[in-house]
JSON list of C-alpha atoms in Angstrom, two decimals:
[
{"chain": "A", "resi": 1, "resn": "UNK", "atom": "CA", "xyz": [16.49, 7.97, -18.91]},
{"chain": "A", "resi": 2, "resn": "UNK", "atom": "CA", "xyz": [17.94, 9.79, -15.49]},
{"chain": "A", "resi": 3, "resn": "UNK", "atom": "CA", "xyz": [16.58, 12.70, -14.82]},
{"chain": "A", "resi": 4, "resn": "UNK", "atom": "CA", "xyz": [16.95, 14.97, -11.78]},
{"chain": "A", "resi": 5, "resn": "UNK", "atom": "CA", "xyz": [14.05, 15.09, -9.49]},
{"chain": "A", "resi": 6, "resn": "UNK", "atom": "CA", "xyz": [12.94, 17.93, -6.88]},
{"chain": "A", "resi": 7, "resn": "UNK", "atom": "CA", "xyz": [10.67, 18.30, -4.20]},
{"chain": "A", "resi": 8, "resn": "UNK", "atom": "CA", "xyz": [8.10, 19.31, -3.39]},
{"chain": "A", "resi": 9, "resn": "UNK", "atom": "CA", "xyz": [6.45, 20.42, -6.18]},
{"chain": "A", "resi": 10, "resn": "UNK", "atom": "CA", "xyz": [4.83, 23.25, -4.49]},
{"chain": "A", "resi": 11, "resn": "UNK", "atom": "CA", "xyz": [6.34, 25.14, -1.15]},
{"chain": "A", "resi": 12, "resn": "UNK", "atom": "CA", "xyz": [3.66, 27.32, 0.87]},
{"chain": "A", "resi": 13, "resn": "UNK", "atom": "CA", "xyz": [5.56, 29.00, 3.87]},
{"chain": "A", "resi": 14, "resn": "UNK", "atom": "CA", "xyz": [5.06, 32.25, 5.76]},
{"chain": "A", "resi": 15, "resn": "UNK", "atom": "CA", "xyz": [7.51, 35.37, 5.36]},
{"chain": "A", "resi": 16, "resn": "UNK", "atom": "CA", "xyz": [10.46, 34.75, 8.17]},
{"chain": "A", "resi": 17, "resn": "UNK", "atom": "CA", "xyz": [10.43, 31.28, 8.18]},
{"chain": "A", "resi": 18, "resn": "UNK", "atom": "CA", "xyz": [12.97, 29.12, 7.02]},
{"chain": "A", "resi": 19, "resn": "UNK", "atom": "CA", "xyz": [12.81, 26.62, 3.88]},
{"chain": "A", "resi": 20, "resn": "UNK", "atom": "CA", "xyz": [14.35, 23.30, 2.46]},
{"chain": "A", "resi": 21, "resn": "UNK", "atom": "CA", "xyz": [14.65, 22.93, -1.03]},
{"chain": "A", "resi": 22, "resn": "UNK", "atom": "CA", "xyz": [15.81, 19.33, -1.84]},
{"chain": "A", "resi": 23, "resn": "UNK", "atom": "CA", "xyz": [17.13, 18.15, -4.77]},
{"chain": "A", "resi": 24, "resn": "UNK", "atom": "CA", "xyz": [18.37, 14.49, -5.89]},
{"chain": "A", "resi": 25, "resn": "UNK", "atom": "CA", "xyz": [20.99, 15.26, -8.99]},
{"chain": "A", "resi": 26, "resn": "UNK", "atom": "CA", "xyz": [21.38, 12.26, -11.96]},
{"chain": "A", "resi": 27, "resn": "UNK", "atom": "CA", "xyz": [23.80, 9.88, -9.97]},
{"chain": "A", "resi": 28, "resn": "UNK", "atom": "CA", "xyz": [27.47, 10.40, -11.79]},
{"chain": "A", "resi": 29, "resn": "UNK", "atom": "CA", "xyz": [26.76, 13.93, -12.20]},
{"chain": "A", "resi": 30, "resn": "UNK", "atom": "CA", "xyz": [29.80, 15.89, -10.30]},
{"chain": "A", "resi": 31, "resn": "UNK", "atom": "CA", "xyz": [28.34, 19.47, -10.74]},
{"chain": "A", "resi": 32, "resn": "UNK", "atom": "CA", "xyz": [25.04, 20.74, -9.17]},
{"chain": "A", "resi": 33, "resn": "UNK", "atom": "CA", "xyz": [22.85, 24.06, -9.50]},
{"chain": "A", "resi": 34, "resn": "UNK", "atom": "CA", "xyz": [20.48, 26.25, -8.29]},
{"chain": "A", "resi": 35, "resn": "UNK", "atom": "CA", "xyz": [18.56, 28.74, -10.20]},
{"chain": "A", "resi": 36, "resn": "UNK", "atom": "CA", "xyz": [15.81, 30.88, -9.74]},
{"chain": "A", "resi": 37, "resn": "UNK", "atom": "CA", "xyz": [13.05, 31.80, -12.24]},
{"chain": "A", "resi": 38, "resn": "UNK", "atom": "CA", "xyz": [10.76, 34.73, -10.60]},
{"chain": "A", "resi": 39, "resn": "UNK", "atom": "CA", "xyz": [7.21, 34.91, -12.60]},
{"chain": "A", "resi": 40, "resn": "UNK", "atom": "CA", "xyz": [7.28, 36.18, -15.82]},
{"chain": "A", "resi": 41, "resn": "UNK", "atom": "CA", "xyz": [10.91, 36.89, -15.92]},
{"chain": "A", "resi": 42, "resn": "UNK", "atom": "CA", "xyz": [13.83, 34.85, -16.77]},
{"chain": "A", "resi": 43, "resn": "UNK", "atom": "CA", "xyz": [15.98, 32.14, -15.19]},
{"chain": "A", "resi": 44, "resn": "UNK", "atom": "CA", "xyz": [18.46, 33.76, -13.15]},
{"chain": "A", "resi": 45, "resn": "UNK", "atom": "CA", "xyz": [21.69, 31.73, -11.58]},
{"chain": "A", "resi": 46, "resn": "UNK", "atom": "CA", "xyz": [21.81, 31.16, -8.42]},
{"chain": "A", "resi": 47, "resn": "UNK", "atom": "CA", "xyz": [24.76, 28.88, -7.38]},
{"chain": "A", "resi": 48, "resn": "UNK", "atom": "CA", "xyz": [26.81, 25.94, -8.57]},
{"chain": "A", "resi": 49, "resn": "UNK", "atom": "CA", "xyz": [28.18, 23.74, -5.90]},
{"chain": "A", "resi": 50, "resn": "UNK", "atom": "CA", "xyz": [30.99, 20.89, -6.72]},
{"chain": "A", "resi": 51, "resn": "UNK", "atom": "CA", "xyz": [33.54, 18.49, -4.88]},
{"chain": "A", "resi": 52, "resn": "UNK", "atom": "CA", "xyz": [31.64, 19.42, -1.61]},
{"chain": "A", "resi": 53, "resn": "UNK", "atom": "CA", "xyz": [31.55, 23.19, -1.67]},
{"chain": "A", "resi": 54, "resn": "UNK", "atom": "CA", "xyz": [30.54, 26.10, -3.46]},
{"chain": "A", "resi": 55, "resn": "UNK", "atom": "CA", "xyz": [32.65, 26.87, -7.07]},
{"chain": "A", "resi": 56, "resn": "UNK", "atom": "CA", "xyz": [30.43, 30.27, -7.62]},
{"chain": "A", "resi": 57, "resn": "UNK", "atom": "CA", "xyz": [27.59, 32.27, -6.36]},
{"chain": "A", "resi": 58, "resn": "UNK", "atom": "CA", "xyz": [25.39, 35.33, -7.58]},
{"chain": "A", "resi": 59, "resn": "UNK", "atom": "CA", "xyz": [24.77, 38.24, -6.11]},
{"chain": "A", "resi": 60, "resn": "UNK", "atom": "CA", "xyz": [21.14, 36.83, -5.26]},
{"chain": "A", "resi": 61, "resn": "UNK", "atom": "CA", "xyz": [22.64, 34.29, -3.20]},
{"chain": "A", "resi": 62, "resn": "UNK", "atom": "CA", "xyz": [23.59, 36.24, -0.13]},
{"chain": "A", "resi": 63, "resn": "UNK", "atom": "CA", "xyz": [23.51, 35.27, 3.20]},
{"chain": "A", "resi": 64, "resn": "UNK", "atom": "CA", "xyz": [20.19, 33.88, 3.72]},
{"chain": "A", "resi": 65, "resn": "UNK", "atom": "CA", "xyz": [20.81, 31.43, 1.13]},
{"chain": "A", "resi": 66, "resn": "UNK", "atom": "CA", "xyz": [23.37, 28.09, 1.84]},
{"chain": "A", "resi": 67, "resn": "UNK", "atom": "CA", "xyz": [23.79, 24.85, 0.29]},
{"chain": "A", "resi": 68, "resn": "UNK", "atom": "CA", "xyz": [24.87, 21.31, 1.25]},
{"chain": "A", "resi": 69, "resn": "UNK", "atom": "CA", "xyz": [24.93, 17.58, -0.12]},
{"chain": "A", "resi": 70, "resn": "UNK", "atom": "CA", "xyz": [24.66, 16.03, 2.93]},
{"chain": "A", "resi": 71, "resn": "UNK", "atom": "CA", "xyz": [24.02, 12.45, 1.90]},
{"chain": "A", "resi": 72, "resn": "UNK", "atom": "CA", "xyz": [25.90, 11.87, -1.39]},
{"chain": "A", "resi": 73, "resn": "UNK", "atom": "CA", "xyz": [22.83, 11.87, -3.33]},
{"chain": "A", "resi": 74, "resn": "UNK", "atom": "CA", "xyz": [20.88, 15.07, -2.14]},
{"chain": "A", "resi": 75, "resn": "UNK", "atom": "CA", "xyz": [21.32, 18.65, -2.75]},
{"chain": "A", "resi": 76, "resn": "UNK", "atom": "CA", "xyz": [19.64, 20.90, -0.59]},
{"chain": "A", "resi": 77, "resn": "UNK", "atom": "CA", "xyz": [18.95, 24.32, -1.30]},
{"chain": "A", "resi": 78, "resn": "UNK", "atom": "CA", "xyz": [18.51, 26.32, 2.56]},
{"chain": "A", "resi": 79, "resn": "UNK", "atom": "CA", "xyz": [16.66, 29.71, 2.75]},
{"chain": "A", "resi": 80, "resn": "UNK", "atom": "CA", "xyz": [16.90, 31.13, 6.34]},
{"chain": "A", "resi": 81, "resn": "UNK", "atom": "CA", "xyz": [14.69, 33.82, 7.02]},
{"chain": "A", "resi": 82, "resn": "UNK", "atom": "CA", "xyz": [12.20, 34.06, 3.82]},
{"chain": "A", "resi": 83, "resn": "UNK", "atom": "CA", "xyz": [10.95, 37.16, 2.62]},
{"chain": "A", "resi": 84, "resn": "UNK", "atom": "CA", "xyz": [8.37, 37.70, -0.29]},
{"chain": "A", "resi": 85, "resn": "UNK", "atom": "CA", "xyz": [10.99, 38.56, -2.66]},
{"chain": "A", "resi": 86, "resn": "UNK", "atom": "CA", "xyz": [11.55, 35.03, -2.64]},
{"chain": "A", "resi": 87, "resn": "UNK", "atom": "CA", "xyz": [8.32, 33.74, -4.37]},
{"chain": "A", "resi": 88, "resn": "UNK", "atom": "CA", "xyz": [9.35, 32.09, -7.58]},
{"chain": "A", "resi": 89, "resn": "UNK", "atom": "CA", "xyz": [10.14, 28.88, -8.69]},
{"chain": "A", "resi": 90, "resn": "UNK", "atom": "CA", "xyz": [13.22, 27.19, -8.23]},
{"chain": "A", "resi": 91, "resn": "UNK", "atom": "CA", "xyz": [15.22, 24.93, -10.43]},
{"chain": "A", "resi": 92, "resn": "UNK", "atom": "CA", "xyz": [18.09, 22.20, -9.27]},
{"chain": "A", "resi": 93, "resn": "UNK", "atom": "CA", "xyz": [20.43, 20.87, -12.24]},
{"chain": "A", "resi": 94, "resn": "UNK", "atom": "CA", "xyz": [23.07, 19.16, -12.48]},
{"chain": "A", "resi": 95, "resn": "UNK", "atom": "CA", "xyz": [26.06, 18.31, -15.17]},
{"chain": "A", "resi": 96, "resn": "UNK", "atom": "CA", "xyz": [28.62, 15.57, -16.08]},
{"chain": "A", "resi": 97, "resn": "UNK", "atom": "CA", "xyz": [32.53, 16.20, -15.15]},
{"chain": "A", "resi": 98, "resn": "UNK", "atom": "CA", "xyz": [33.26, 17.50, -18.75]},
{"chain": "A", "resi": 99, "resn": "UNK", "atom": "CA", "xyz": [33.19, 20.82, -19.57]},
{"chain": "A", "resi": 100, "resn": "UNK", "atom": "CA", "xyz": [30.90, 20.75, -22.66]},
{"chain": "A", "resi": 101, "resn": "UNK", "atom": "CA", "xyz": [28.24, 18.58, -20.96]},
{"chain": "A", "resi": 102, "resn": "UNK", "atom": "CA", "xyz": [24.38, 20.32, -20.60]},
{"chain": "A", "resi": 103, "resn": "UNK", "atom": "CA", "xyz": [22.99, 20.76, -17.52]},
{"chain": "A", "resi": 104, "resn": "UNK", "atom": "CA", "xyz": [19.96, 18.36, -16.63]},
{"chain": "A", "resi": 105, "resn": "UNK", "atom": "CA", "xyz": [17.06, 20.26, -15.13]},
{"chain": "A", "resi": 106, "resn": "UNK", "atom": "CA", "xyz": [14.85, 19.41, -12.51]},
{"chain": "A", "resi": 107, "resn": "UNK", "atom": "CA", "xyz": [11.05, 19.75, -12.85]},
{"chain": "A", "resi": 108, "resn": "UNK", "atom": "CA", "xyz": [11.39, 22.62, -10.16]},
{"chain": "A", "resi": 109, "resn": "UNK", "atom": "CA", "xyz": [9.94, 23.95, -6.51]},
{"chain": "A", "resi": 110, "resn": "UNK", "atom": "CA", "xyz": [7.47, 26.51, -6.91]},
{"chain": "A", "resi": 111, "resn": "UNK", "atom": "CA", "xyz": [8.06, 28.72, -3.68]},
{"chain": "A", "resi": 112, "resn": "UNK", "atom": "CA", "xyz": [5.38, 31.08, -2.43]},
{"chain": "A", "resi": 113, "resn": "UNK", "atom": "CA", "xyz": [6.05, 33.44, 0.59]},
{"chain": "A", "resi": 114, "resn": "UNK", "atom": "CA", "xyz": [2.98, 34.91, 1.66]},
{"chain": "B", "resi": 1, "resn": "UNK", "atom": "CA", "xyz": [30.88, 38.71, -19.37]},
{"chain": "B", "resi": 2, "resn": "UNK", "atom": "CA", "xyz": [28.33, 37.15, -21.48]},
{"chain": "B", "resi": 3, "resn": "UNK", "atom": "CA", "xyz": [24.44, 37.98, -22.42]},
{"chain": "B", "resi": 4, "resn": "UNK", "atom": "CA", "xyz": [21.59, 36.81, -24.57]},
{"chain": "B", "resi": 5, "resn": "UNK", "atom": "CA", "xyz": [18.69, 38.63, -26.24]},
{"chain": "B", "resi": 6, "resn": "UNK", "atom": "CA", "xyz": [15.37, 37.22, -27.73]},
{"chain": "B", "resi": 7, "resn": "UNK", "atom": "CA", "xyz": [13.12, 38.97, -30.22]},
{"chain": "B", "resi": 8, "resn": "UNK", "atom": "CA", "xyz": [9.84, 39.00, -29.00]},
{"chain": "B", "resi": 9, "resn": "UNK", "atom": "CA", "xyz": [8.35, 37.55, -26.04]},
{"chain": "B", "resi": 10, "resn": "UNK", "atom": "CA", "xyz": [5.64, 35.87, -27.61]},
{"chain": "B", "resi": 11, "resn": "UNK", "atom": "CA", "xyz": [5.14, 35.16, -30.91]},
{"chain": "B", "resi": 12, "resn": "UNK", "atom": "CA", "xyz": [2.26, 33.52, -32.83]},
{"chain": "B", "resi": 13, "resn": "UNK", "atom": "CA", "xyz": [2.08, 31.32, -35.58]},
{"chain": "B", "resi": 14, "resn": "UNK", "atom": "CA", "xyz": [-0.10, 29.35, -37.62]},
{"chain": "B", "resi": 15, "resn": "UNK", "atom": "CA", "xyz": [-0.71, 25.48, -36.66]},
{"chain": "B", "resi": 16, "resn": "UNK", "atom": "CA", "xyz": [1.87, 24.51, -40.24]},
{"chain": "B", "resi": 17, "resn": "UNK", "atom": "CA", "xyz": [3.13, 27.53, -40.59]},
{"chain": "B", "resi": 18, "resn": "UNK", "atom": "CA", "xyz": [7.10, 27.85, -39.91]},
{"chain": "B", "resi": 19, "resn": "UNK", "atom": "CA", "xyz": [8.52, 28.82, -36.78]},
{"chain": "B", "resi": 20, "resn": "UNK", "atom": "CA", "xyz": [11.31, 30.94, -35.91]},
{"chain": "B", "resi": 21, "resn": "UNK", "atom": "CA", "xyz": [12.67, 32.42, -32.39]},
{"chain": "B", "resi": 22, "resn": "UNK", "atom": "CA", "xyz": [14.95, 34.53, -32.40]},
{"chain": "B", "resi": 23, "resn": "UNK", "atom": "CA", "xyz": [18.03, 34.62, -30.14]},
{"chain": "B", "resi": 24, "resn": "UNK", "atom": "CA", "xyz": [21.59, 36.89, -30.36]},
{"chain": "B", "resi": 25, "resn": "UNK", "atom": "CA", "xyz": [24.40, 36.84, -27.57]},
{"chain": "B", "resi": 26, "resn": "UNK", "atom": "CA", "xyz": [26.95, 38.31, -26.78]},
{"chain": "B", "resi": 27, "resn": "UNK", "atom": "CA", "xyz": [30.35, 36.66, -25.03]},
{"chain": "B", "resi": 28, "resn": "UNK", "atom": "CA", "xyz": [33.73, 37.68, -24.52]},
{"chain": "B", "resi": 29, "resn": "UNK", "atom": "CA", "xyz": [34.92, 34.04, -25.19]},
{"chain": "B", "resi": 30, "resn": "UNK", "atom": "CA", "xyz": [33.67, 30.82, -27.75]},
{"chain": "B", "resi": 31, "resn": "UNK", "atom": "CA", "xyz": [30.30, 29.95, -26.67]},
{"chain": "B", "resi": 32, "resn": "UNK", "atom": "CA", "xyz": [28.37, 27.57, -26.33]},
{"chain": "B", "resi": 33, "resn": "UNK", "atom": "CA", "xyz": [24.66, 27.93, -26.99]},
{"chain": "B", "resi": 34, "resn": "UNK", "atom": "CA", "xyz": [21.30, 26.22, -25.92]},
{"chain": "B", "resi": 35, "resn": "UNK", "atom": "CA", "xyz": [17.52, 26.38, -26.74]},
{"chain": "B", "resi": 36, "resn": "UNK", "atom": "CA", "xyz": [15.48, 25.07, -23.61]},
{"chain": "B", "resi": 37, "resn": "UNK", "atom": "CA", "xyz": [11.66, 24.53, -23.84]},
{"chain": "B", "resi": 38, "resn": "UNK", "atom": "CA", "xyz": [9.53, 25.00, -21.25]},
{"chain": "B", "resi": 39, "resn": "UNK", "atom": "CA", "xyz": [5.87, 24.12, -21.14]},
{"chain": "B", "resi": 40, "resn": "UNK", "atom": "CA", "xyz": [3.37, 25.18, -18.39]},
{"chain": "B", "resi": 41, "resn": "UNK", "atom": "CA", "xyz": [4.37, 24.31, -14.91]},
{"chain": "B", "resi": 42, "resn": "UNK", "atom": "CA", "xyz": [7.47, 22.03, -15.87]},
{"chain": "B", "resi": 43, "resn": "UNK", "atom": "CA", "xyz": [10.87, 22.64, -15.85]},
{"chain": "B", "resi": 44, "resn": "UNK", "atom": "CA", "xyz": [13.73, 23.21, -18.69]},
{"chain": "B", "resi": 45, "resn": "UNK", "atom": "CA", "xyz": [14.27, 20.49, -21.24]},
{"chain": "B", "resi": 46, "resn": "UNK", "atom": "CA", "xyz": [16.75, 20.98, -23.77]},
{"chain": "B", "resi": 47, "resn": "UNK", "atom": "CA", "xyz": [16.10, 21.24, -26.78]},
{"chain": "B", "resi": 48, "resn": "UNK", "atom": "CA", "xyz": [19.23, 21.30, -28.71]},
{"chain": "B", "resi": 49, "resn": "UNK", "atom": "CA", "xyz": [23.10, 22.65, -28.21]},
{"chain": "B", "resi": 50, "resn": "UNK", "atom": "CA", "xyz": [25.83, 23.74, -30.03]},
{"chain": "B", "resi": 51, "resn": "UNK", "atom": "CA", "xyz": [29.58, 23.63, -28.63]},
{"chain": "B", "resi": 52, "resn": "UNK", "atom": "CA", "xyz": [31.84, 23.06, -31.37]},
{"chain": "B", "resi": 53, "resn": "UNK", "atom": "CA", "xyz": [31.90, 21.62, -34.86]},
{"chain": "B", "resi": 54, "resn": "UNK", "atom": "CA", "xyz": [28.33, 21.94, -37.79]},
{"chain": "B", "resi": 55, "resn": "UNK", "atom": "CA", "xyz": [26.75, 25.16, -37.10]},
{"chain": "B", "resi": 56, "resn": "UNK", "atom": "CA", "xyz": [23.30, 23.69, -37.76]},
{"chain": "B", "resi": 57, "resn": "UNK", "atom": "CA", "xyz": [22.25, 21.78, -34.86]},
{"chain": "B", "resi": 58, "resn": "UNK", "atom": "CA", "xyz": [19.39, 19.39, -35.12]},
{"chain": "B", "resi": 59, "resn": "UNK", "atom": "CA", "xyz": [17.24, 18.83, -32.16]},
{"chain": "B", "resi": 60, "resn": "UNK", "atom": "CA", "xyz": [14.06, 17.09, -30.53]},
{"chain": "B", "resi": 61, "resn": "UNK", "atom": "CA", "xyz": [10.46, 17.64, -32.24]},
{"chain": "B", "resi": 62, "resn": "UNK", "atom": "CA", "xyz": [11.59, 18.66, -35.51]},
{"chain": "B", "resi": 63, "resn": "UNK", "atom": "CA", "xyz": [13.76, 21.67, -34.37]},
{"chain": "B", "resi": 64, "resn": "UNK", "atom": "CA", "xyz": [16.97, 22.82, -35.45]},
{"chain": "B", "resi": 65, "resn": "UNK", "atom": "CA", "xyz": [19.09, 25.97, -34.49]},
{"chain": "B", "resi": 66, "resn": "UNK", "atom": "CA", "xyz": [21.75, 27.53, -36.75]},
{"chain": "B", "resi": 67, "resn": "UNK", "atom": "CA", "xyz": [25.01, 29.20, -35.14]},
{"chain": "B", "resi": 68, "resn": "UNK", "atom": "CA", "xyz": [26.35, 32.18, -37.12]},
{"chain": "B", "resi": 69, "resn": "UNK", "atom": "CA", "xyz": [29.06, 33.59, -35.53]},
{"chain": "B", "resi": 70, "resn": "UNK", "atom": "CA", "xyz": [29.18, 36.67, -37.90]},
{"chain": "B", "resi": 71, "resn": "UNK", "atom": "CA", "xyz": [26.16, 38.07, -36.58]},
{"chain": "B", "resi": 72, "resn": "UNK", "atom": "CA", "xyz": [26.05, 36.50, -32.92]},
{"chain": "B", "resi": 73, "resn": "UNK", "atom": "CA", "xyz": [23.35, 34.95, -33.52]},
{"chain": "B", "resi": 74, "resn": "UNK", "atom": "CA", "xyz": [21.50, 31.43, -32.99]},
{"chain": "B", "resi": 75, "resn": "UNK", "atom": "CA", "xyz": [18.13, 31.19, -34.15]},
{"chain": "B", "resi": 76, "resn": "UNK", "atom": "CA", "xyz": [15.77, 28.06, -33.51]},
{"chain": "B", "resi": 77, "resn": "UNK", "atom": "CA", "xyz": [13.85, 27.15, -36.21]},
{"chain": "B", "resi": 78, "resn": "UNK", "atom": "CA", "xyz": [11.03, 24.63, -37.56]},
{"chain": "B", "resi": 79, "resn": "UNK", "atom": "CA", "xyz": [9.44, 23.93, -40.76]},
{"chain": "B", "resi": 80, "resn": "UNK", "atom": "CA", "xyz": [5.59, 23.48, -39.10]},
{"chain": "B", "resi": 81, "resn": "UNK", "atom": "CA", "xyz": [4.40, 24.27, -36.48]},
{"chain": "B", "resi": 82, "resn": "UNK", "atom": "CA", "xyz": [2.46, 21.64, -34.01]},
{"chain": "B", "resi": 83, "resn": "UNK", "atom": "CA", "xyz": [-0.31, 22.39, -31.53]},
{"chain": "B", "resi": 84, "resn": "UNK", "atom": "CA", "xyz": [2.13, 20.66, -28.93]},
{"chain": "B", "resi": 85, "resn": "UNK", "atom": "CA", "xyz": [4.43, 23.36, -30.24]},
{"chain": "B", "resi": 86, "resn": "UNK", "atom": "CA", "xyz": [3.40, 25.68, -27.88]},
{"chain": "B", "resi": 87, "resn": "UNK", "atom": "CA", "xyz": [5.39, 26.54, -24.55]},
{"chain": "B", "resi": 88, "resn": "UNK", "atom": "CA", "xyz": [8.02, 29.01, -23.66]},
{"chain": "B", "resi": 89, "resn": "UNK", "atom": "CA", "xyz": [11.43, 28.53, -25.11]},
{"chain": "B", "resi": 90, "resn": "UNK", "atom": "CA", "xyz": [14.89, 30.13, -23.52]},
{"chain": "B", "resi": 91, "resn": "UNK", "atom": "CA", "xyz": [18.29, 30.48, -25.86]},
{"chain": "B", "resi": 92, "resn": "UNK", "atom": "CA", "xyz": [21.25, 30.45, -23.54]},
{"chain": "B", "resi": 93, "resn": "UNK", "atom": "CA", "xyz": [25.05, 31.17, -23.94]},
{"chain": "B", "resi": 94, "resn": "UNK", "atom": "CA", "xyz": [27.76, 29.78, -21.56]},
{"chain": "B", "resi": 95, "resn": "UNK", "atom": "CA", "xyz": [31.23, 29.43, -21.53]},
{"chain": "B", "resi": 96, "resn": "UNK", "atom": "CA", "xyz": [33.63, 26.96, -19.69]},
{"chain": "B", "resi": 97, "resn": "UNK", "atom": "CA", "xyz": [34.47, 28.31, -16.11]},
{"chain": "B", "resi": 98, "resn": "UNK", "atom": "CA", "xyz": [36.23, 25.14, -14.79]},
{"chain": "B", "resi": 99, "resn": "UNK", "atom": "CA", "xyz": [34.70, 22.10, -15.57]},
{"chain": "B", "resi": 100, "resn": "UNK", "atom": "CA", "xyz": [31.49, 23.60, -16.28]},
{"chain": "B", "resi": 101, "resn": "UNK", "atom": "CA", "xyz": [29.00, 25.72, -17.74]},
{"chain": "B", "resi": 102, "resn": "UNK", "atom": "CA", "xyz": [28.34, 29.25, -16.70]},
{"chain": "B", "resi": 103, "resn": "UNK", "atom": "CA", "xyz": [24.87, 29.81, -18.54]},
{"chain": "B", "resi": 104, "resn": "UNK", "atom": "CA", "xyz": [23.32, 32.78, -18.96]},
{"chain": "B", "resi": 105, "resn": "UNK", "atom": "CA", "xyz": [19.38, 32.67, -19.95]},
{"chain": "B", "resi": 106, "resn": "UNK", "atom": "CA", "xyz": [17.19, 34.92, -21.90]},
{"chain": "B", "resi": 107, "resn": "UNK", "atom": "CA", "xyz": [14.62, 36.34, -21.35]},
{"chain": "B", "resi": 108, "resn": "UNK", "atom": "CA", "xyz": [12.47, 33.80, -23.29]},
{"chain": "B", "resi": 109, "resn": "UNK", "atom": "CA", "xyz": [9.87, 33.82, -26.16]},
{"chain": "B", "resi": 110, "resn": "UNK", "atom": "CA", "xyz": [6.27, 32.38, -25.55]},
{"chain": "B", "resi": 111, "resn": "UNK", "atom": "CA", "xyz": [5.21, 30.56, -28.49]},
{"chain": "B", "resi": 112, "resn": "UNK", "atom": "CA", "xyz": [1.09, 30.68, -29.48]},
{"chain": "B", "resi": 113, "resn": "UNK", "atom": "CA", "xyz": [0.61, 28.44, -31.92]},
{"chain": "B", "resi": 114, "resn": "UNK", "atom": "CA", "xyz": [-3.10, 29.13, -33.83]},
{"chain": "B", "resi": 115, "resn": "UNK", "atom": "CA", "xyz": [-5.23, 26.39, -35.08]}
]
């Protein structure tokens, strides 16, 4: 069965530096996600990204955030400058090209900023 | 806009005993609900969806989830409970916005299940 696939697993980096979360979607998926699940609370939306750029964004996602598919296959998720807010664990999905289709989720990135 | 409660952030149950989760939402539009599961350090698998059509929806490992529009509500349910039960489960409410799904998560409801 596809399934979408992240990595790494596990993301140690130190407060200011900058981060690649990568992300390879299920193949003939057309829409891809990021969310964000901080611990103990709940999965919060981050962005959804589709035909090459970015259909809608949270108000989490500000600047420091950015997004790209730069091969065809993998979707990156950028963080510029981390802080320790941005501990938590990441999630990638992505979704078929009709409306009522689930999103797949990926095993997730757990990101800790120390 | 669109939300999603759940009753309880953890409930336990016997091992056999029935389960039940709750989950209510609220959205300005026809919804379209989900039950993820979630065990310890993996990601969201779905357990079961409704979009249109029967209101009880049958999903993976013996759970099913019944949508009653009357009282916003979309509870996930099973007969008896497993050891391999336990986990964290999210209910989640979207709506189209384009060609996709704009979900909105809960909070989610850790399930202890006692031997």
């Amino acid at each position: 069965e596809p399934e979408v696939t992240q990595t790494p697993s596990h993301q140690v980096t130190q407060m200011g530096q900058e981060v690649i979360l990568r992300c390879v979607p299920i193949s003939n998926h057309l829409y891809f996600y990021w969310y964000r699940q901080i611990l103990g609370q709940k999965v919060e939306f981050l962005v959804s990204f589709y035909n090459n750029e970015i259909s809608e964004k949270s108000e989490i996602f500000d600047d420091q955030f950015s997004v790209e598919r730069p091969d065809g296959s993998n979707f990156t998720l950028k963080i510029r400058s981390t802080k320790l807010e941005d501990s938590a664990m990441y999630f990638c999905a992505s979704s078929g090209g009709q409306v009522e289709n689930e999103q797949y989720f990926g095993p997730g990135t757990r990101l800790t900023v120390t | 806009a669109q939300s999603v409660t759940q009753l309880g952030s953890h409930v336990s149950v016997s091992e056999g005993a029935l389960v039940l989760l709750r989950c209510n939402y609220s959205s300005s539009v026809p919804p379209y609900l989900f039950w993820y599961v979630q065990y310890p350090n993996q990601g969201l698998q779905l357990l079961l969806k409704y979009t249109t059509g029967a209101t009880l929806v049958k999903g993976i490992n013996g759970f099913e989830a019944e949508f009653k529009k009357s009282e916003t509500s979309f509870h996930l349910t099973k007969p008896s409970a497993h050891m391999s039960d336990a986990a964290e489960y999210f209910c989640a409410v979207s709506f189209a916005s384009g060609g996709y799904q704009k979900v909105t998560f809960g909070t989610g409801t850790k399930l202890q299940v006692i031997p």
